[in-house]
Coordinates of C-alpha atoms and ligand atoms in Angstrom, one line a residue:
M1 CA 0.0 0.0 0.0
N2 CA 1.2 3.4 -0.9
K3 CA 0.4 7.0 -0.2
L4 CA -1.3 8.4 -3.3
P5 CA -1.3 11.8 -4.9
V6 CA -4.7 13.4 -4.9
L7 CA -6.7 12.0 -7.8
A8 CA -7.0 14.4 -10.5
Q9 CA -10.6 15.6 -11.4
S10 CA -10.2 13.9 -14.7
V11 CA -9.6 10.5 -16.2
P12 CA -8.1 9.7 -19.5
V13 CA -10.7 10.5 -22.1
K14 CA -9.8 9.1 -25.4
A15 CA -12.6 10.1 -27.6
S16 CA -13.4 13.8 -27.9
T17 CA -16.4 14.6 -25.7
L18 CA -19.1 17.2 -26.0
D19 CA -18.2 20.5 -24.2
P20 CA -21.5 21.1 -22.3
N21 CA -20.6 24.8 -22.0
T22 CA -21.3 25.1 -25.7
L23 CA -25.0 24.3 -25.0
A24 CA -27.6 27.0 -24.4
K25 CA -28.5 27.3 -20.8
F26 CA -32.0 27.2 -19.3
V27 CA -33.9 26.2 -22.4
D28 CA -35.4 23.0 -21.0
P29 CA -37.9 22.9 -18.1
L30 CA -36.9 20.7 -15.3
P31 CA -38.7 17.4 -15.7
I32 CA -40.5 15.9 -12.7
P33 CA -40.5 12.1 -12.8
P34 CA -44.1 10.7 -12.7
I35 CA -45.4 8.9 -9.7
A36 CA -45.4 5.1 -10.0
K37 CA -48.9 3.6 -9.9
P38 CA -49.6 0.1 -8.6
D39 CA -50.8 -2.4 -11.2
R40 CA -53.0 -4.3 -8.8
Y41 CA -53.3 -5.6 -5.3
Q42 CA -52.2 -9.0 -4.2
P43 CA -51.6 -11.0 -1.0
S44 CA -48.7 -9.9 1.2
P45 CA -45.9 -12.5 1.7
A46 CA -46.1 -11.6 5.4
D47 CA -49.8 -12.2 5.7
P48 CA -51.6 -13.7 2.7
A49 CA -55.0 -12.4 4.1
V50 CA -53.8 -8.8 3.4
K51 CA -53.8 -7.5 -0.1
I52 CA -51.0 -5.0 -0.8
P53 CA -50.1 -2.8 -3.8
Y54 CA -48.1 -4.6 -6.5
Y55 CA -46.0 -2.7 -9.1
H56 CA -44.5 -4.1 -12.2
Q57 CA -41.4 -2.1 -13.1
A58 CA -39.5 -2.8 -16.2
M59 CA -35.9 -1.9 -16.9
Q60 CA -35.8 -1.0 -20.6
P61 CA -33.7 0.7 -23.2
F62 CA -35.0 4.1 -24.4
E63 CA -34.0 7.3 -25.9
M64 CA -34.3 10.6 -24.2
K65 CA -33.4 14.2 -24.9
V66 CA -31.1 15.5 -22.2
H67 CA -31.0 19.0 -23.9
R68 CA -33.0 20.8 -26.5
D69 CA -30.1 21.0 -28.9
L70 CA -28.9 17.4 -28.6
K71 CA -30.2 14.4 -30.5
P72 CA -31.9 11.8 -28.2
T73 CA -29.5 9.9 -26.0
R74 CA -29.7 6.2 -25.7
M75 CA -30.1 5.1 -22.1
W76 CA -31.3 2.3 -20.0
G77 CA -33.7 3.0 -17.2
F78 CA -36.9 2.2 -15.3
G79 CA -39.8 2.6 -17.6
S80 CA -38.8 4.9 -20.4
Q81 CA -37.2 7.6 -18.4
F82 CA -34.3 8.8 -16.4
P83 CA -34.7 9.1 -13.5
G84 CA -37.3 6.3 -13.3
P85 CA -40.8 6.9 -11.8
T86 CA -41.0 8.0 -8.2
F87 CA -42.4 5.6 -5.7
D88 CA -44.4 7.5 -3.1
V89 CA -45.4 5.4 -0.1
R90 CA -46.6 5.6 3.4
S91 CA -44.5 4.4 6.3
G92 CA -45.7 0.9 7.3
Q93 CA -47.6 0.4 4.0
E94 CA -45.9 -2.7 2.5
I95 CA -45.6 -3.0 -1.2
L96 CA -44.4 -5.5 -3.8
V97 CA -42.4 -4.6 -6.8
E98 CA -41.6 -6.9 -9.6
W99 CA -38.4 -5.7 -11.2
A100 CA -38.3 -6.9 -14.7
N101 CA -35.1 -6.9 -16.8
E102 CA -36.2 -6.2 -20.3
L103 CA -32.8 -4.9 -21.5
P104 CA -30.9 -6.2 -24.5
D105 CA -28.3 -9.0 -24.1
K106 CA -25.3 -6.8 -25.0
H107 CA -24.1 -3.9 -22.9
F108 CA -23.4 -0.5 -24.6
L109 CA -20.8 0.6 -22.0
P110 CA -17.3 -0.8 -21.6
I111 CA -17.3 -3.8 -19.2
D112 CA -14.0 -4.6 -17.5
H113 CA -13.9 -8.4 -17.3
N114 CA -11.0 -8.3 -14.8
L115 CA -13.3 -7.0 -12.1
G116 CA -14.7 -9.4 -9.5
G117 CA -18.0 -10.9 -10.7
A118 CA -17.7 -9.4 -14.2
G119 CA -15.7 -12.1 -15.9
A120 CA -16.1 -12.8 -19.6
D121 CA -17.9 -16.0 -18.6
Q122 CA -20.7 -14.0 -17.0
P123 CA -23.7 -12.7 -18.9
E124 CA -22.9 -9.1 -20.1
V125 CA -26.2 -7.7 -19.0
R126 CA -27.2 -8.4 -15.5
T127 CA -29.2 -6.2 -13.1
V128 CA -30.4 -6.3 -9.5
V129 CA -32.3 -3.5 -7.9
H130 CA -31.4 -2.2 -4.4
L131 CA -33.6 0.2 -2.5
H132 CA -31.0 2.5 -1.0
G133 CA -32.0 3.4 2.6
G134 CA -34.7 0.8 2.6
K135 CA -35.2 -1.5 5.6
A136 CA -35.9 -4.5 3.5
P137 CA -35.7 -8.3 4.2
P138 CA -32.4 -9.7 2.8
E139 CA -34.0 -11.5 -0.1
S140 CA -35.5 -8.2 -1.3
D141 CA -32.4 -6.1 -0.6
G142 CA -30.7 -6.5 -4.0
Y143 CA -27.7 -8.4 -3.0
P144 CA -25.1 -7.8 -5.8
E145 CA -24.9 -11.4 -6.8
D146 CA -28.7 -11.8 -6.9
W147 CA -28.7 -10.4 -10.5
I148 CA -31.1 -11.4 -13.2
V149 CA -30.5 -11.5 -16.9
P150 CA -32.7 -10.1 -19.7
G151 CA -36.1 -11.8 -19.8
K152 CA -36.2 -12.5 -16.1
S153 CA -37.8 -10.6 -13.2
A154 CA -37.5 -10.6 -9.4
L155 CA -40.4 -10.0 -7.0
Y156 CA -39.3 -7.8 -4.1
H157 CA -41.2 -7.0 -0.9
Y158 CA -40.8 -3.6 0.8
P159 CA -42.4 -3.5 4.2
N160 CA -41.6 0.2 4.6
Q161 CA -41.4 -0.1 8.4
Q162 CA -39.3 3.0 8.7
D163 CA -39.5 6.7 9.2
P164 CA -40.3 9.1 6.4
A165 CA -37.3 9.7 4.2
M166 CA -36.2 10.1 0.6
L167 CA -34.8 6.8 -0.5
W168 CA -33.7 5.8 -4.0
Y169 CA -33.6 2.7 -6.0
H170 CA -30.8 1.7 -8.4
D171 CA -28.9 -1.1 -9.9
H172 CA -26.4 -3.0 -7.8
A173 CA -25.1 -5.8 -10.1
M174 CA -21.7 -7.2 -9.2
G175 CA -18.8 -5.6 -11.2
I176 CA -21.0 -3.5 -13.6
N177 CA -23.0 -1.4 -11.2
R178 CA -21.2 1.8 -12.2
L179 CA -22.1 1.2 -15.8
N180 CA -25.7 0.3 -15.2
I181 CA -26.3 3.3 -13.1
F182 CA -24.4 5.5 -15.6
A183 CA -26.8 4.1 -18.2
G184 CA -29.7 5.5 -16.2
L185 CA -30.9 2.7 -13.9
M186 CA -32.1 4.8 -10.9
G187 CA -35.1 6.5 -9.4
V188 CA -36.5 8.1 -6.2
Y189 CA -38.6 6.4 -3.5
I190 CA -40.2 8.6 -0.9
V191 CA -41.6 7.4 2.4
R192 CA -44.1 9.6 4.3
D193 CA -46.1 9.5 7.5
D194 CA -48.8 11.5 9.4
A195 CA -46.4 13.2 11.7
E196 CA -44.5 14.6 8.7
D197 CA -47.7 15.6 7.0
A198 CA -48.7 17.5 10.2
L199 CA -45.7 19.7 9.8
Q200 CA -47.3 21.2 6.7
L201 CA -44.0 21.4 4.8
P202 CA -44.4 22.5 1.2
N203 CA -45.9 19.6 -0.7
G204 CA -47.5 18.6 -4.0
K205 CA -46.2 20.8 -6.8
Y206 CA -44.1 22.7 -4.2
E207 CA -42.1 19.6 -3.3
I208 CA -39.5 18.9 -6.0
P209 CA -37.1 16.0 -6.3
L210 CA -33.7 17.1 -7.7
V211 CA -31.7 14.1 -8.8
I212 CA -28.2 15.3 -9.7
S213 CA -25.8 13.3 -11.7
D214 CA -22.9 13.9 -14.0
R215 CA -22.1 12.4 -17.4
F216 CA -19.9 12.7 -20.4
F217 CA -21.5 12.9 -23.8
T218 CA -20.1 12.3 -27.2
P219 CA -20.4 15.2 -29.7
Q220 CA -23.4 13.3 -31.0
G221 CA -25.1 13.4 -27.6
Q222 CA -24.5 9.8 -26.6
L223 CA -23.3 8.7 -23.2
F224 CA -19.6 8.3 -23.0
Y225 CA -18.1 6.3 -20.2
P226 CA -14.3 6.8 -20.1
V227 CA -11.8 3.9 -20.2
S228 CA -8.2 3.7 -19.2
D229 CA -5.5 3.6 -21.8
K230 CA -4.9 -0.1 -21.0
T231 CA -7.3 -1.7 -23.4
N232 CA -7.2 -5.0 -21.6
A233 CA -8.2 -3.2 -18.3
P234 CA -10.7 -0.5 -19.1
W235 CA -11.6 0.3 -15.4
V236 CA -10.9 3.9 -14.3
P237 CA -10.8 4.8 -10.6
E238 CA -13.3 7.6 -10.8
V239 CA -15.6 9.2 -13.4
F240 CA -16.2 13.0 -13.1
G241 CA -18.4 13.9 -16.0
D242 CA -18.4 17.5 -17.2
A243 CA -22.2 17.7 -17.9
I244 CA -24.3 18.0 -14.8
L245 CA -27.9 16.7 -15.2
V246 CA -30.8 17.5 -12.9
N247 CA -33.7 15.0 -13.3
G248 CA -32.1 14.0 -16.6
K249 CA -31.6 17.5 -18.2
I250 CA -28.5 19.6 -18.7
F251 CA -29.0 23.2 -17.4
P252 CA -32.7 23.0 -16.8
Y253 CA -34.9 25.8 -15.4
L254 CA -37.8 25.6 -13.1
D255 CA -40.6 28.2 -12.9
V256 CA -41.4 28.8 -9.2
A257 CA -43.8 30.9 -7.3
P258 CA -42.6 33.4 -4.7
R259 CA -43.2 31.1 -1.8
K260 CA -41.6 28.2 0.1
Y261 CA -40.5 25.0 -1.8
R262 CA -39.2 21.7 -0.5
L263 CA -36.3 20.5 -2.6
R264 CA -35.3 16.9 -2.1
V265 CA -31.8 16.5 -3.4
L266 CA -30.2 13.2 -4.3
N267 CA -26.6 12.9 -5.5
G268 CA -26.9 10.0 -8.0
S269 CA -23.5 10.6 -9.5
N270 CA -20.9 7.9 -9.9
A271 CA -18.1 9.8 -8.1
R272 CA -18.7 13.5 -8.0
F273 CA -19.3 15.4 -4.8
Y274 CA -21.2 18.7 -5.0
R275 CA -21.1 21.9 -3.0
L276 CA -24.4 23.5 -4.0
S277 CA -25.4 27.1 -3.4
F278 CA -27.5 29.9 -5.0
A279 CA -25.6 32.4 -7.0
N280 CA -27.1 35.4 -5.2
G281 CA -26.3 34.0 -1.8
V282 CA -29.9 33.0 -0.9
S283 CA -29.8 31.0 2.2
F284 CA -32.0 28.0 2.7
S285 CA -33.0 25.6 5.5
Q286 CA -31.9 22.0 5.6
I287 CA -34.6 20.0 7.2
G288 CA -33.5 16.4 6.6
T289 CA -30.6 14.0 5.9
D290 CA -30.5 10.6 4.2
Q291 CA -32.9 8.9 6.6
G292 CA -35.3 11.7 7.4
L293 CA -36.0 14.8 9.2
L294 CA -33.5 16.6 11.4
S295 CA -34.6 17.6 14.9
A296 CA -34.7 21.3 13.8
P297 CA -33.9 23.2 10.5
V298 CA -30.3 24.2 9.9
S299 CA -29.8 27.5 8.0
L300 CA -27.2 27.1 5.2
K301 CA -25.7 29.0 2.3
A302 CA -24.2 25.9 0.7
L303 CA -24.6 22.2 1.1
M304 CA -22.2 19.4 0.5
I305 CA -23.5 16.2 -0.9
A306 CA -21.6 13.0 -1.7
P307 CA -22.6 10.2 -4.0
G308 CA -25.5 8.3 -2.5
E309 CA -26.4 11.0 0.0
R310 CA -29.7 13.0 0.2
V311 CA -30.4 16.4 1.5
D312 CA -33.9 17.7 2.2
V313 CA -34.2 21.5 2.1
V314 CA -36.8 24.3 2.2
V315 CA -36.1 27.4 0.1
D316 CA -38.2 30.5 0.5
F317 CA -38.5 32.4 -2.8
S318 CA -41.0 34.9 -1.4
G319 CA -38.4 37.7 -1.1
H320 CA -37.3 37.2 -4.7
R321 CA -40.3 38.0 -6.9
G322 CA -39.3 38.2 -10.6
E323 CA -35.8 37.1 -10.0
E324 CA -33.8 34.4 -11.8
I325 CA -31.8 32.5 -9.3
I326 CA -29.0 30.2 -10.4
L327 CA -28.1 27.1 -8.5
N328 CA -24.3 26.5 -8.7
N329 CA -21.9 23.7 -7.9
D330 CA -19.0 25.8 -6.7
A331 CA -18.4 28.1 -9.7
F332 CA -20.3 25.9 -12.1
V333 CA -23.9 26.4 -13.2
V334 CA -26.3 23.6 -12.4
M335 CA -29.8 25.0 -13.0
Q336 CA -32.0 28.0 -12.8
F337 CA -35.1 28.9 -10.7
R338 CA -37.4 31.6 -12.3
V339 CA -39.4 33.2 -9.6
S340 CA -42.7 34.6 -10.9
S341 CA -44.1 37.9 -9.6
D342 CA -47.5 36.4 -8.9
K343 CA -49.4 37.1 -5.7
V344 CA -49.4 33.8 -3.8
N345 CA -50.8 32.6 -0.6
D346 CA -48.3 30.2 1.0
A347 CA -50.0 28.0 3.6
S348 CA -47.0 25.8 4.1
A349 CA -44.9 26.0 7.3
L350 CA -41.3 25.5 8.4
A351 CA -41.6 24.5 12.0
A352 CA -38.8 25.2 14.5
A353 CA -39.0 21.6 15.7
L354 CA -39.3 18.9 13.1
R355 CA -38.9 15.4 14.6
P356 CA -37.0 14.3 17.6
V357 CA -33.7 12.5 16.8
P358 CA -32.7 10.8 20.0
K359 CA -29.0 10.4 20.3
I360 CA -27.9 6.8 20.6
P361 CA -25.7 6.7 23.7
E362 CA -22.2 5.3 23.1
S363 CA -22.6 3.2 26.2
Q364 CA -25.2 1.2 24.3
A365 CA -22.6 -0.2 21.9
V366 CA -21.7 -3.8 22.5
K367 CA -18.8 -3.8 20.0
T368 CA -16.4 -1.4 18.3
R369 CA -15.0 -2.4 14.9
L370 CA -12.0 -0.7 13.4
L371 CA -12.3 -0.8 9.6
S372 CA -9.8 0.6 7.2
L373 CA -10.4 2.0 3.8
D374 CA -7.5 1.1 1.6
Q375 CA -6.4 2.1 -1.9
Y376 CA -3.7 0.2 -3.7
V377 CA -1.6 1.7 -6.5
N378 CA 0.7 0.4 -9.2
R379 CA 4.3 1.4 -9.9
V380 CA 3.2 4.7 -11.4
A381 CA 0.9 5.5 -8.5
E382 CA -2.3 4.8 -10.4
P383 CA -5.0 3.4 -8.2
V384 CA -5.7 -0.2 -9.2
L385 CA -7.8 -1.5 -6.4
M386 CA -9.7 -0.5 -3.3
L387 CA -10.5 -2.7 -0.4
L388 CA -12.4 -2.5 2.9
N389 CA -10.3 -3.6 5.8
G390 CA -7.8 -5.3 3.4
T391 CA -10.4 -7.8 2.4
Y392 CA -11.8 -8.8 -1.0
W393 CA -15.5 -9.3 -1.6
H394 CA -15.3 -13.1 -1.9
Q395 CA -13.4 -13.6 1.4
P396 CA -15.4 -15.0 4.4
I397 CA -17.7 -12.5 6.1
T398 CA -16.0 -10.7 9.0
E399 CA -18.7 -8.2 10.1
T400 CA -21.4 -10.2 12.0
P401 CA -23.4 -7.8 14.1
V402 CA -26.1 -9.4 16.3
L403 CA -29.7 -8.4 15.6
N404 CA -31.1 -5.7 17.9
T405 CA -27.6 -4.7 19.2
T406 CA -25.7 -1.5 18.7
E407 CA -22.1 -1.2 17.4
I408 CA -19.6 1.5 16.7
W409 CA -17.9 1.3 13.4
T410 CA -14.7 3.3 13.1
L411 CA -13.9 4.0 9.4
I412 CA -10.2 4.6 9.2
N413 CA -9.3 6.4 6.0
P414 CA -5.6 6.7 5.3
T415 CA -6.2 7.6 1.6
D416 CA -6.4 11.1 0.1
D417 CA -10.0 10.6 -1.1
S418 CA -13.2 11.1 0.8
H419 CA -15.1 7.8 0.6
P420 CA -18.9 7.9 1.1
I421 CA -19.5 4.7 3.0
H422 CA -23.0 3.2 2.9
L423 CA -24.5 0.4 5.0
H424 CA -27.5 -1.4 3.7
L425 CA -30.5 -2.1 6.0
V426 CA -29.7 0.3 8.8
R427 CA -29.7 3.9 9.7
F428 CA -27.0 5.3 11.9
Q429 CA -25.6 8.5 13.5
I430 CA -22.2 10.0 13.1
L431 CA -20.3 10.3 16.4
D432 CA -17.2 12.1 15.3
R433 CA -14.2 12.3 13.0
R434 CA -10.7 12.4 14.2
R435 CA -7.4 13.1 12.4
F436 CA -4.7 10.4 12.7
E437 CA -1.2 9.9 11.4
T438 CA -1.6 8.1 8.2
S439 CA 2.0 7.1 7.7
S440 CA 2.3 5.1 10.9
Y441 CA -1.1 3.6 10.2
M442 CA -0.1 2.5 6.7
S443 CA 3.3 1.1 7.7
K444 CA 2.3 -0.5 11.1
R445 CA -1.5 -0.4 11.3
E446 CA -1.0 1.8 14.3
L447 CA -3.8 4.3 15.0
K448 CA -2.2 7.5 16.4
F449 CA -4.5 10.4 16.7
T450 CA -3.1 13.8 16.0
G451 CA -6.3 15.9 16.7
E452 CA -9.3 16.1 18.9
P453 CA -12.6 14.4 17.8
V454 CA -14.7 16.7 15.6
P455 CA -18.5 16.3 16.0
P456 CA -20.6 16.0 12.8
D457 CA -21.8 19.2 11.1
P458 CA -25.3 20.2 12.2
S459 CA -26.3 19.4 8.6
E460 CA -25.3 15.8 9.1
A461 CA -26.4 15.4 12.7
G462 CA -29.5 13.4 11.9
W463 CA -30.2 9.8 10.7
K464 CA -27.8 8.8 8.0
D465 CA -27.2 5.8 5.8
T466 CA -24.1 7.1 3.9
V467 CA -21.3 8.9 5.6
R468 CA -18.3 10.8 4.2
A469 CA -15.2 9.1 5.6
E470 CA -12.9 12.0 5.1
P471 CA -9.2 11.6 4.2
G472 CA -6.8 11.2 7.0
M473 CA -9.6 10.9 9.5
A474 CA -11.2 8.1 11.6
T475 CA -14.9 8.5 11.2
R476 CA -17.0 6.9 13.9
I477 CA -20.6 5.9 13.4
I478 CA -23.0 4.3 15.8
V479 CA -25.4 1.8 14.3
H480 CA -28.3 -0.1 15.8
F481 CA -28.9 -3.3 13.8
E482 CA -32.6 -3.9 13.6
G483 CA -35.2 -5.2 11.3
Y484 CA -33.9 -8.4 9.8
A485 CA -31.2 -11.0 10.3
G486 CA -29.4 -12.0 7.1
R487 CA -26.8 -11.0 4.6
Y488 CA -26.4 -7.4 3.5
V489 CA -23.6 -5.3 2.2
W490 CA -21.6 -2.2 3.0
H491 CA -19.5 -0.3 0.5
C492 CA -18.1 2.9 -0.8
H493 CA -20.7 4.8 -2.9
I494 CA -18.1 6.0 -5.4
L495 CA -19.3 3.5 -8.0
E496 CA -15.9 2.9 -9.6
H497 CA -14.6 2.0 -6.1
E498 CA -17.5 -0.2 -5.3
D499 CA -17.1 -2.2 -8.5
N500 CA -13.4 -2.7 -7.8
E501 CA -13.7 -4.5 -4.5
M502 CA -14.6 -1.6 -2.1
M503 CA -17.6 -3.5 -1.0
R504 CA -18.1 -6.3 1.5
P505 CA -20.9 -8.5 2.6
Y506 CA -21.9 -8.4 6.3
Q507 CA -24.2 -10.7 8.1
V508 CA -26.8 -9.7 10.8
V509 CA -27.0 -12.7 13.0
A510 CA -30.0 -13.6 15.0
H511 CA -28.1 -14.6 18.2
A512 CA -24.7 -14.0 19.6
Ligands
C2O1 CU1 -27.0 3.1 -3.1 CU2 -25.5 -0.4 -1.9 O1 -26.3 1.3 -2.5
CU2 CU1 -28.2 0.9 0.1
CU3 CU1 -14.3 5.1 -2.3

């Protein structure tokens, strides 16, 4: 293992790609994905006497215009759109989804057959759907090896026994997940309850999902997934596309009324982190994290969001009648809000107290696990592999928390990258982050702290399912394992890392 230079924000791009800055800005309205509708009601696997909503959701090839001036782009997605339809469910209302792989047999993005699970002996096109943030039984969680081939489908059961939150569903197929998601296989899944409704947050057309993702396009407007210059090993360690899409459009605009809006932001990018802010310095209130509402709103001028994370915000446009407000990622334009000068009656509220988030006491933890995040490089310091705790995916399971117990996981990151670490099944809280000496850790696996523990930002001091394990820091999370015993996974949500071994199974065991 070796200390790495900071990874450049670019990867070798061999073909010439489209420069998105040559495209006209704000010519396409922001699309809002349609709400998924159940096809019928059928008996619940938990209680056959109860009939529950059943959805049939196909994964299909389609073409979509990502910008007015580009030809339609070939994509793969749920239904015929990217992002797919939004599931909008009530907490505790179980549903069934039949995920049907209706894709072609050949992939249109470059598979690296050297990666675990993606060998040339495997079918090229394989998909398995994971509900990110969902508390689902193991057989419905989308285990990476539970993939299905074109022509097959899988019936998943989502009990939705969890607090309201913005979840998302996406492909999770072993070794090609980064390609399938890049192709468009993702969508939003929202859980609600009465307590949240009672808060009277902006809803209906005033509640807008913003699914942010970056891509490269060819000059012909087709998706371009970069490859390394080693033709026999096309994997690249990170993809940072130069075109930023919101709900599938480049530089869209949204007409808004001068009132409060709830924006539910998802970073669905393969690797890019965003720092979002409004160009005119408009502040906004963060009301929720990955797994639901914060205890109280946090006023922000900018928000950080890593791949896999969600941020729930309320923005008040009432003081901005007639203005055009640009949403930026640092200095780069993402989209535009056009505030009308209409007279409006805003009956929505932003309460000072949202939902209690009781702190899990550290004393409740029965076990602390030290887990390292490792990056391996070749002779010329190019990353070639990432592992969790020095262990490959196929090695025996090492993390075996007991159902209904609490653990602390210390994510030790000696690399120069921030890794967004995600655990399936559970929600957790961030305890702190603490700087340590990376050199002695890497040579002797000795953890020597060089700073004081830093508590999480107020904006991440709620329920999480994905945490930024910052470089040179040991990040501690506290997790109560509840819901189901069985086999799940934890991984880095930089999809290129995940596909090259930065993912491990873990097993929730029923008894110690
Ligand atoms: Cu967003 Cu394992 O997933
Ligand atoms: Cu997940
Ligand atoms: Cu990573």
